[in-house]
Short mmCIF file of C-alpha atoms and ligand atoms in Angstrom, two decimals:
data_model
loop_
_atom_site.label_atom_id
_atom_site.label_comp_id
_atom_site.label_asym_id
_atom_site.label_seq_id
_atom_site.Cartn_x
_atom_site.Cartn_y
_atom_site.Cartn_z
CA MET A 148 -10.66 14.99 82.81
CA GLN A 149 -8.38 15.78 85.78
CA ARG A 150 -6.42 18.97 85.09
CA LYS A 151 -2.80 17.57 84.46
CA SER A 152 -0.16 19.46 86.87
CA PRO A 153 2.11 21.94 84.82
CA VAL A 154 5.97 20.97 84.79
CA ILE A 155 8.77 24.08 85.90
CA ILE A 156 11.72 24.29 83.73
CA ASP A 157 14.70 25.90 85.40
CA LEU A 158 17.46 25.16 83.83
CA LYS A 159 20.44 27.19 83.42
CA PHE A 160 21.67 25.69 79.75
CA ASP A 161 21.56 27.73 76.63
CA PRO A 162 18.35 29.62 76.56
CA GLN A 163 18.08 28.96 73.05
CA GLN A 164 18.31 25.21 73.11
CA VAL A 165 16.02 25.15 75.86
CA ALA A 166 13.34 27.01 74.06
CA ALA A 167 13.92 25.23 70.97
CA ALA A 168 13.81 21.81 73.31
CA LEU A 169 10.55 22.88 74.79
CA LYS A 170 8.54 23.19 71.59
CA GLY A 171 5.63 20.81 71.35
CA ALA A 172 7.08 19.03 74.40
CA PHE A 173 4.76 17.80 77.25
CA ALA A 174 2.11 18.06 75.12
CA ASP A 175 -1.04 17.92 77.18
CA ARG A 176 0.54 19.72 80.14
CA GLU A 177 1.35 23.58 80.74
CA VAL A 178 5.18 24.15 80.82
CA ILE A 179 6.30 27.30 83.04
CA ASN A 180 9.74 28.08 81.77
CA LEU A 181 11.66 30.49 84.74
CA LEU A 182 14.20 31.49 82.00
CA HIS A 183 11.12 33.41 80.60
CA PRO A 184 10.57 36.65 82.29
CA ALA A 185 6.70 36.21 82.37
CA ASN A 186 7.11 33.51 84.55
CA ARG A 187 9.29 35.62 86.83
CA ASN A 188 6.54 36.30 89.89
CA ARG A 189 4.30 32.94 88.47
CA ASP A 190 2.73 31.16 91.34
CA LEU A 191 4.57 27.58 91.42
CA SER A 192 2.64 26.41 94.93
CA ASP A 193 0.40 24.01 92.68
CA VAL A 194 2.86 22.21 90.42
CA ASP A 195 3.90 18.82 90.87
CA TYR A 196 7.25 18.51 88.67
CA ALA A 197 10.15 20.60 88.34
CA VAL A 198 13.39 20.07 85.90
CA VAL A 199 16.36 21.69 87.14
CA TRP A 200 20.13 22.27 86.72
CA LYS A 201 22.11 25.52 88.53
CA PRO A 202 17.76 26.15 89.84
CA GLY A 203 17.37 29.24 91.45
CA ALA A 204 17.82 29.52 95.40
CA ASP A 205 14.04 30.20 95.81
CA LEU A 206 12.99 27.58 93.56
CA PHE A 207 11.81 25.26 96.36
CA SER A 208 10.20 27.85 98.38
CA ARG A 209 8.21 29.04 95.62
CA ALA A 210 7.33 25.59 94.68
CA ARG A 211 6.29 24.04 97.74
CA ASN A 212 4.15 21.15 96.68
CA LEU A 213 6.87 19.07 93.98
CA LYS A 214 6.16 15.34 93.90
CA ALA A 215 9.57 14.71 92.16
CA VAL A 216 12.12 16.56 90.87
CA PHE A 217 14.67 16.02 87.82
CA SER A 218 17.80 16.68 87.48
CA GLY A 219 19.02 18.05 84.10
CA GLY A 220 22.13 16.32 84.53
CA ALA A 221 23.45 12.71 85.67
CA GLY A 222 24.76 14.35 88.71
CA VAL A 223 22.88 15.69 91.37
CA ASP A 224 25.49 17.55 93.96
CA HIS A 225 24.10 20.66 92.42
CA VAL A 226 20.80 19.77 93.44
CA LEU A 227 21.23 17.80 97.05
CA SER A 228 23.09 20.95 98.05
CA LEU A 229 19.80 23.78 97.53
CA PRO A 230 18.28 24.89 100.60
CA GLY A 231 14.48 23.54 100.58
CA LEU A 232 14.90 20.32 98.76
CA PRO A 233 11.58 18.77 99.13
CA ASP A 234 11.59 14.96 100.70
CA ALA A 235 10.03 14.44 96.87
CA PRO A 236 11.78 11.78 94.64
CA LEU A 237 14.85 12.84 92.98
CA VAL A 238 15.32 11.70 89.26
CA ARG A 239 18.60 11.64 87.69
CA PHE A 240 19.09 11.89 83.94
CA VAL A 241 20.15 8.98 82.11
CA ASP A 242 20.50 8.69 78.19
CA ARG A 243 21.96 7.62 75.41
CA SER A 244 23.11 10.39 73.85
CA LEU A 245 24.95 11.96 77.48
CA ALA A 246 26.92 8.49 77.67
CA THR A 247 27.87 8.35 73.86
CA ARG A 248 29.34 12.09 74.79
CA MET A 249 30.96 11.24 77.99
CA SER A 250 32.40 7.77 76.12
CA GLU A 251 33.82 10.21 72.91
CA TRP A 252 35.43 12.33 75.83
CA VAL A 253 36.87 9.90 77.47
CA ALA A 254 38.46 7.58 74.43
CA MET A 255 39.67 11.32 73.04
CA GLN A 256 41.66 11.92 76.09
CA CYS A 257 43.04 8.24 76.35
CA LEU A 258 44.04 8.17 72.80
CA LEU A 259 45.78 11.91 72.95
CA HIS A 260 47.95 10.30 76.03
CA LEU A 261 48.73 7.11 74.40
CA ARG A 262 49.72 8.97 71.10
CA GLN A 263 51.82 11.62 73.03
CA HIS A 264 50.00 14.45 71.54
CA LEU A 265 51.27 16.65 74.62
CA ALA A 266 54.55 16.10 73.43
CA TYR A 267 53.88 16.62 69.70
CA GLU A 268 52.13 19.90 70.44
CA ALA A 269 55.16 20.87 72.36
CA GLN A 270 57.22 19.89 69.66
CA ARG A 271 55.01 21.62 67.06
CA ARG A 272 55.57 25.19 68.78
CA GLN A 273 59.15 24.54 68.55
CA ARG A 274 58.87 23.54 64.79
CA ILE A 275 60.43 20.04 65.69
CA TRP A 276 60.10 16.98 63.46
CA ARG A 277 60.80 13.83 65.12
CA GLU A 278 58.56 10.57 65.58
CA LEU A 279 58.09 9.16 68.95
CA VAL A 280 57.79 5.37 69.76
CA GLN A 281 54.28 4.38 69.35
CA PRO A 282 53.46 2.22 72.70
CA GLU A 283 49.94 0.01 71.62
CA ALA A 284 47.00 0.20 73.77
CA ARG A 285 46.89 -3.48 74.75
CA GLU A 286 49.90 -2.04 76.91
CA ILE A 287 47.93 0.20 78.95
CA THR A 288 45.62 -0.65 81.30
CA VAL A 289 42.71 1.81 81.93
CA GLY A 290 41.33 1.59 85.78
CA VAL A 291 37.52 3.72 85.67
CA MET A 292 36.75 4.98 89.20
CA GLY A 293 32.95 4.98 89.23
CA PHE A 294 31.94 1.77 87.45
CA GLY A 295 28.16 3.11 86.46
CA VAL A 296 25.64 3.95 83.89
CA LEU A 297 28.90 6.13 82.21
CA GLY A 298 31.45 4.28 83.28
CA GLN A 299 30.86 1.03 81.88
CA ASP A 300 29.81 2.96 78.91
CA ALA A 301 33.13 4.35 78.36
CA ALA A 302 34.57 0.99 79.46
CA VAL A 303 33.09 -0.68 76.16
CA LYS A 304 34.29 2.07 74.15
CA LEU A 305 38.01 1.67 75.72
CA LYS A 306 37.95 -2.30 75.13
CA ALA A 307 36.88 -1.87 71.53
CA LEU A 308 40.10 0.68 70.95
CA GLY A 309 42.40 -2.24 72.16
CA PHE A 310 43.10 -0.65 76.04
CA ASN A 311 42.92 -3.04 79.04
CA VAL A 312 40.02 -1.72 81.39
CA ILE A 313 39.02 -2.32 84.57
CA GLY A 314 36.71 -0.84 86.84
CA TRP A 315 36.12 0.32 90.40
CA SER A 316 33.14 1.20 92.13
CA ARG A 317 31.57 0.86 95.81
CA SER A 318 29.53 -2.08 95.34
CA ARG A 319 31.30 -4.91 92.84
CA LYS A 320 30.02 -5.28 89.37
CA HIS A 321 29.88 -8.04 87.40
CA VAL A 322 30.44 -6.91 83.62
CA GLU A 323 31.30 -9.63 80.94
CA GLY A 324 34.78 -8.88 79.68
CA PHE A 325 36.05 -6.60 82.54
CA GLU A 326 38.00 -7.03 85.89
CA THR A 327 36.12 -4.97 88.38
CA TYR A 328 36.76 -4.44 91.91
CA ASP A 329 34.79 -3.08 94.94
CA ALA A 330 35.49 -0.52 97.40
CA GLY A 331 38.22 -2.52 99.68
CA GLY A 332 39.76 -3.47 96.20
CA LEU A 333 41.26 0.48 95.38
CA ASP A 334 44.57 -0.53 96.27
CA ALA A 335 45.38 -4.10 94.14
CA PHE A 336 42.92 -1.54 91.54
CA LEU A 337 45.57 1.42 91.79
CA ALA A 338 48.18 -0.70 91.38
CA ARG A 339 47.02 -1.94 87.98
CA THR A 340 46.15 1.29 86.91
CA ASP A 341 48.41 3.68 83.85
CA LEU A 342 45.29 5.60 83.12
CA LEU A 343 43.08 6.71 85.58
CA VAL A 344 39.53 8.00 84.37
CA GLY A 345 37.53 9.25 87.13
CA LEU A 346 33.94 9.22 86.83
CA LEU A 347 32.36 9.13 90.45
CA PRO A 348 29.63 11.63 91.61
CA LEU A 349 30.66 14.02 93.85
CA THR A 350 29.44 12.44 97.88
CA ALA A 351 31.03 13.03 101.30
CA GLU A 352 32.97 10.04 100.54
CA THR A 353 34.53 10.94 97.21
CA THR A 354 35.10 14.69 97.75
CA GLY A 355 38.86 14.92 97.43
CA ILE A 356 39.49 11.22 96.85
CA TYR A 357 42.30 12.18 94.13
CA ASN A 358 45.10 13.43 95.93
CA THR A 359 48.65 12.69 95.92
CA GLY A 360 48.39 9.29 98.31
CA LEU A 361 46.17 7.99 95.76
CA PHE A 362 48.32 9.26 92.62
CA SER A 363 51.29 7.67 94.41
CA ARG A 364 49.45 3.98 94.66
CA LEU A 365 49.02 4.11 90.75
CA SER A 366 51.09 1.69 88.69
CA ARG A 367 54.40 3.06 87.04
CA LYS A 368 55.00 0.07 84.91
CA GLY A 369 53.38 1.25 82.18
CA PRO A 370 54.97 2.63 78.81
CA PHE A 371 55.44 6.01 79.91
CA GLY A 372 56.81 5.45 83.29
CA ALA A 373 54.26 7.27 85.08
CA PRO A 374 50.26 7.52 85.29
CA VAL A 375 47.83 9.48 83.55
CA PHE A 376 44.72 10.85 85.35
CA ILE A 377 41.76 11.84 83.59
CA ASN A 378 38.49 13.43 85.34
CA ALA A 379 34.96 13.91 83.96
CA GLY A 380 33.60 13.46 87.38
CA ARG A 381 33.30 16.30 89.36
CA GLY A 382 36.10 18.70 90.40
CA GLY A 383 34.84 18.58 93.93
CA SER A 384 36.62 14.96 93.80
CA GLN A 385 40.27 16.21 93.03
CA ILE A 386 42.71 18.29 94.96
CA GLU A 387 44.45 20.27 92.41
CA ALA A 388 47.45 21.45 94.17
CA ASP A 389 47.89 18.00 94.25
CA ILE A 390 47.74 17.45 90.82
CA VAL A 391 50.04 20.64 90.20
CA ALA A 392 52.97 19.24 92.55
CA SER A 393 52.30 15.89 91.13
CA LEU A 394 52.66 16.77 87.34
CA GLY A 395 56.10 18.49 88.91
CA ASP A 396 57.21 15.88 90.78
CA GLY A 397 56.78 13.36 88.08
CA THR A 398 54.15 11.66 90.07
CA LEU A 399 51.75 12.09 86.97
CA HIS A 400 52.71 12.11 83.85
CA GLY A 401 49.83 13.94 82.51
CA VAL A 402 46.23 15.24 82.99
CA SER A 403 43.15 15.54 81.32
CA LEU A 404 40.67 17.91 83.33
CA ASP A 405 37.32 18.59 82.44
CA VAL A 406 35.62 19.60 85.88
CA PHE A 407 37.43 21.66 88.71
CA GLU A 408 37.24 22.43 92.17
CA GLN A 409 35.94 26.00 91.07
CA GLU A 410 34.17 26.63 87.75
CA PRO A 411 35.08 28.44 85.90
CA LEU A 412 38.64 27.44 86.29
CA PRO A 413 40.25 30.40 88.28
CA LEU A 414 42.77 32.94 85.84
CA GLU A 415 45.33 32.29 88.31
CA SER A 416 45.29 28.34 88.22
CA PRO A 417 48.36 27.18 87.44
CA LEU A 418 46.84 24.17 85.52
CA TRP A 419 46.06 27.21 82.92
CA SER A 420 49.88 26.88 81.23
CA MET A 421 50.98 23.28 81.93
CA GLU A 422 52.48 21.67 79.72
CA LYS A 423 51.57 18.25 80.55
CA VAL A 424 47.42 19.18 81.02
CA PHE A 425 44.10 19.19 78.77
CA ILE A 426 41.81 21.52 79.91
CA THR A 427 38.22 21.75 78.64
CA PRO A 428 35.69 23.45 80.50
CA HIS A 429 32.79 21.15 81.77
CA ALA A 430 32.13 20.47 78.03
CA SER A 431 32.70 16.83 77.50
CA ALA A 432 29.17 15.52 77.86
CA ALA A 433 26.14 17.97 77.90
CA SER A 434 22.58 17.19 78.36
CA ASP A 435 20.84 16.79 74.72
CA VAL A 436 17.90 19.20 76.39
CA LYS A 437 15.54 17.28 73.81
CA ALA A 438 16.87 14.18 74.98
CA LEU A 439 16.07 14.99 78.46
CA VAL A 440 12.45 16.36 77.99
CA ALA A 441 11.69 13.10 76.37
CA HIS A 442 13.46 10.98 79.15
CA VAL A 443 11.15 13.34 81.90
CA GLU A 444 8.00 12.67 79.83
CA ARG A 445 8.80 9.15 79.81
CA GLN A 446 9.47 9.36 83.66
CA ILE A 447 6.06 11.37 84.58
CA ALA A 448 4.12 8.66 82.34
CA ARG A 449 5.27 6.10 84.39
CA PHE A 450 4.83 7.86 87.65
CA GLU A 451 0.93 8.93 86.52
CA ARG A 452 0.61 5.49 85.45
CA GLY A 453 1.19 4.05 89.01
CA GLU A 454 5.02 2.99 88.10
CA PRO A 455 8.32 3.71 89.92
CA PHE A 456 10.22 6.32 88.35
CA GLU A 457 13.57 4.86 86.72
CA PHE A 458 16.71 6.13 87.79
CA LEU A 459 15.95 7.31 91.34
CA VAL A 460 18.35 9.04 93.38
CA ASP A 461 19.50 7.34 96.90
CA ARG A 462 19.46 10.52 99.06
CA ALA A 463 21.52 8.91 101.81
CA SER A 464 24.72 7.64 99.42
CA GLY A 465 24.32 11.04 97.95
CA TYR A 466 23.88 9.57 94.18
P1 NDP B 9 26.26 6.15 88.26
O1 NDP B 9 25.57 6.33 89.22
O2 NDP B 9 25.96 5.21 86.89
O3 NDP B 9 27.88 5.68 88.47
C1 NDP B 9 28.34 6.46 89.82
C2 NDP B 9 29.30 4.88 89.74
O4 NDP B 9 30.38 5.57 91.04
C3 NDP B 9 28.72 3.69 90.54
O5 NDP B 9 29.68 2.58 90.04
C4 NDP B 9 28.97 3.96 91.97
O6 NDP B 9 29.39 2.61 92.67
C5 NDP B 9 30.21 5.05 92.10
N1 NDP B 9 30.26 5.13 93.65
C6 NDP B 9 29.77 6.20 94.20
N2 NDP B 9 30.69 6.54 95.15
C7 NDP B 9 31.43 5.59 95.27
C8 NDP B 9 32.66 5.40 96.45
N3 NDP B 9 32.27 6.52 97.38
N4 NDP B 9 33.37 4.39 96.10
C9 NDP B 9 33.05 3.99 95.30
N5 NDP B 9 32.52 3.79 94.18
C10 NDP B 9 31.43 4.91 93.93
O7 NDP B 9 26.27 7.74 87.75
P2 NDP B 9 26.70 8.24 86.37
O8 NDP B 9 27.87 6.81 85.75
O9 NDP B 9 25.44 8.47 85.44
O10 NDP B 9 27.34 9.48 86.61
C11 NDP B 9 28.88 9.72 87.24
C12 NDP B 9 29.29 11.11 87.51
O11 NDP B 9 29.57 11.93 86.09
C13 NDP B 9 27.72 11.82 87.58
O12 NDP B 9 27.44 11.64 89.01
C14 NDP B 9 28.38 13.59 87.60
O13 NDP B 9 29.22 14.01 88.59
C15 NDP B 9 29.59 13.04 86.45
N6 NDP B 9 29.21 13.86 84.89
C16 NDP B 9 29.64 14.96 84.52
C17 NDP B 9 29.79 15.62 83.34
C18 NDP B 9 30.81 15.99 82.89
O14 NDP B 9 29.96 17.21 81.70
N7 NDP B 9 31.63 16.37 83.18
C19 NDP B 9 28.26 15.04 82.49
C20 NDP B 9 27.35 13.94 83.45
C21 NDP B 9 27.83 13.19 84.51
P3 NDP B 9 28.08 1.79 92.75
O15 NDP B 9 27.67 1.15 91.48
O16 NDP B 9 28.05 0.45 93.60
O17 NDP B 9 26.44 2.57 93.37
C1 OXD B 10 25.92 16.10 84.64
C2 OXD B 10 27.10 17.26 84.17
O1 OXD B 10 26.06 16.00 85.92
O2 OXD B 10 26.69 17.74 83.11
O3 OXD B 10 25.20 15.34 83.72
O4 OXD B 10 28.25 17.32 84.93
#
């Protein structure tokens, strides 16, 4: 029987979760977990596959003959920027568990803003008992920028909660029940959007896209008189100085941020202490490592049967 290539695992996730997920995984091949000190100087030159999240800078010079690279997350900006990335297929992580987690976070943030939770928290700190007017979800249009796997899953769940939902993507998506816009329809999309949800990948085109110019084109007709910005895509797509200024001058009513230009968010960032801000530490949708391993096993099995990989990254587009 032909020897099956080992799999390199270089996942900067919780080491215990990784170790637990790898028990019994890849049953018919060796697993080289680079978190394990014994593998520090291991020869990787004959390995076909690597599963990576923020891998070591020398990984691709050590593993010189990879036939495929699997991203440990949906985003691949962390891989595409690495020196020596081989010209081999790059597969991203797409899975129900990831979409469910992201949609939970997005729905929670939309509800927190709809139900004016920042205002209630401010009242609580001052021991004020005052009920605020309660707009309904149907009075609010959520615009999802990045109407891909995660954006569409979130849209379905937001719609079930009663929000109007519209989507924006590079190429127009035809999804029953949703009005959608393509890249050229950005102004029309923004003019209708009361709550902007960012689920874009980080590419040359999306770097810095969430800036004052964009915020000022959002709808001001919603119940709060100014729009809300919610971002779980990538921090490199937002200009944080513009977010701070837009909150200050009322261009934005509130924000929820899971991702930042620099992570961890520097201690001196004004965002930490601003009243109209919800912050989570890049925690909206962590990869479930067991689900990731199962996904990679499926993709390798397809490849070795001669079938194409699913969820291939288009290097030219950057996602
Ligand atoms: P997809 O590739 O399925 O969707 C990306 C969407 O963005 C597509 O609709 C795509 O358009 C659109 N898009 C990309 N570039 C542009 C552009 N220049 N102009 C307009 N639209 C554009 O990715 P996922 O939904 O799976 O993931 C999205 C991102 O979410 C990831 O790349 C990652 O950065 C982030 N993420 C963050 C997590 C977190 O914990 N904070 C967890 C998981 C993911 P088109 O459909 O036309 O290609
Ligand atoms: C991802 C992430 O891209 O966790 O999956 O950010």
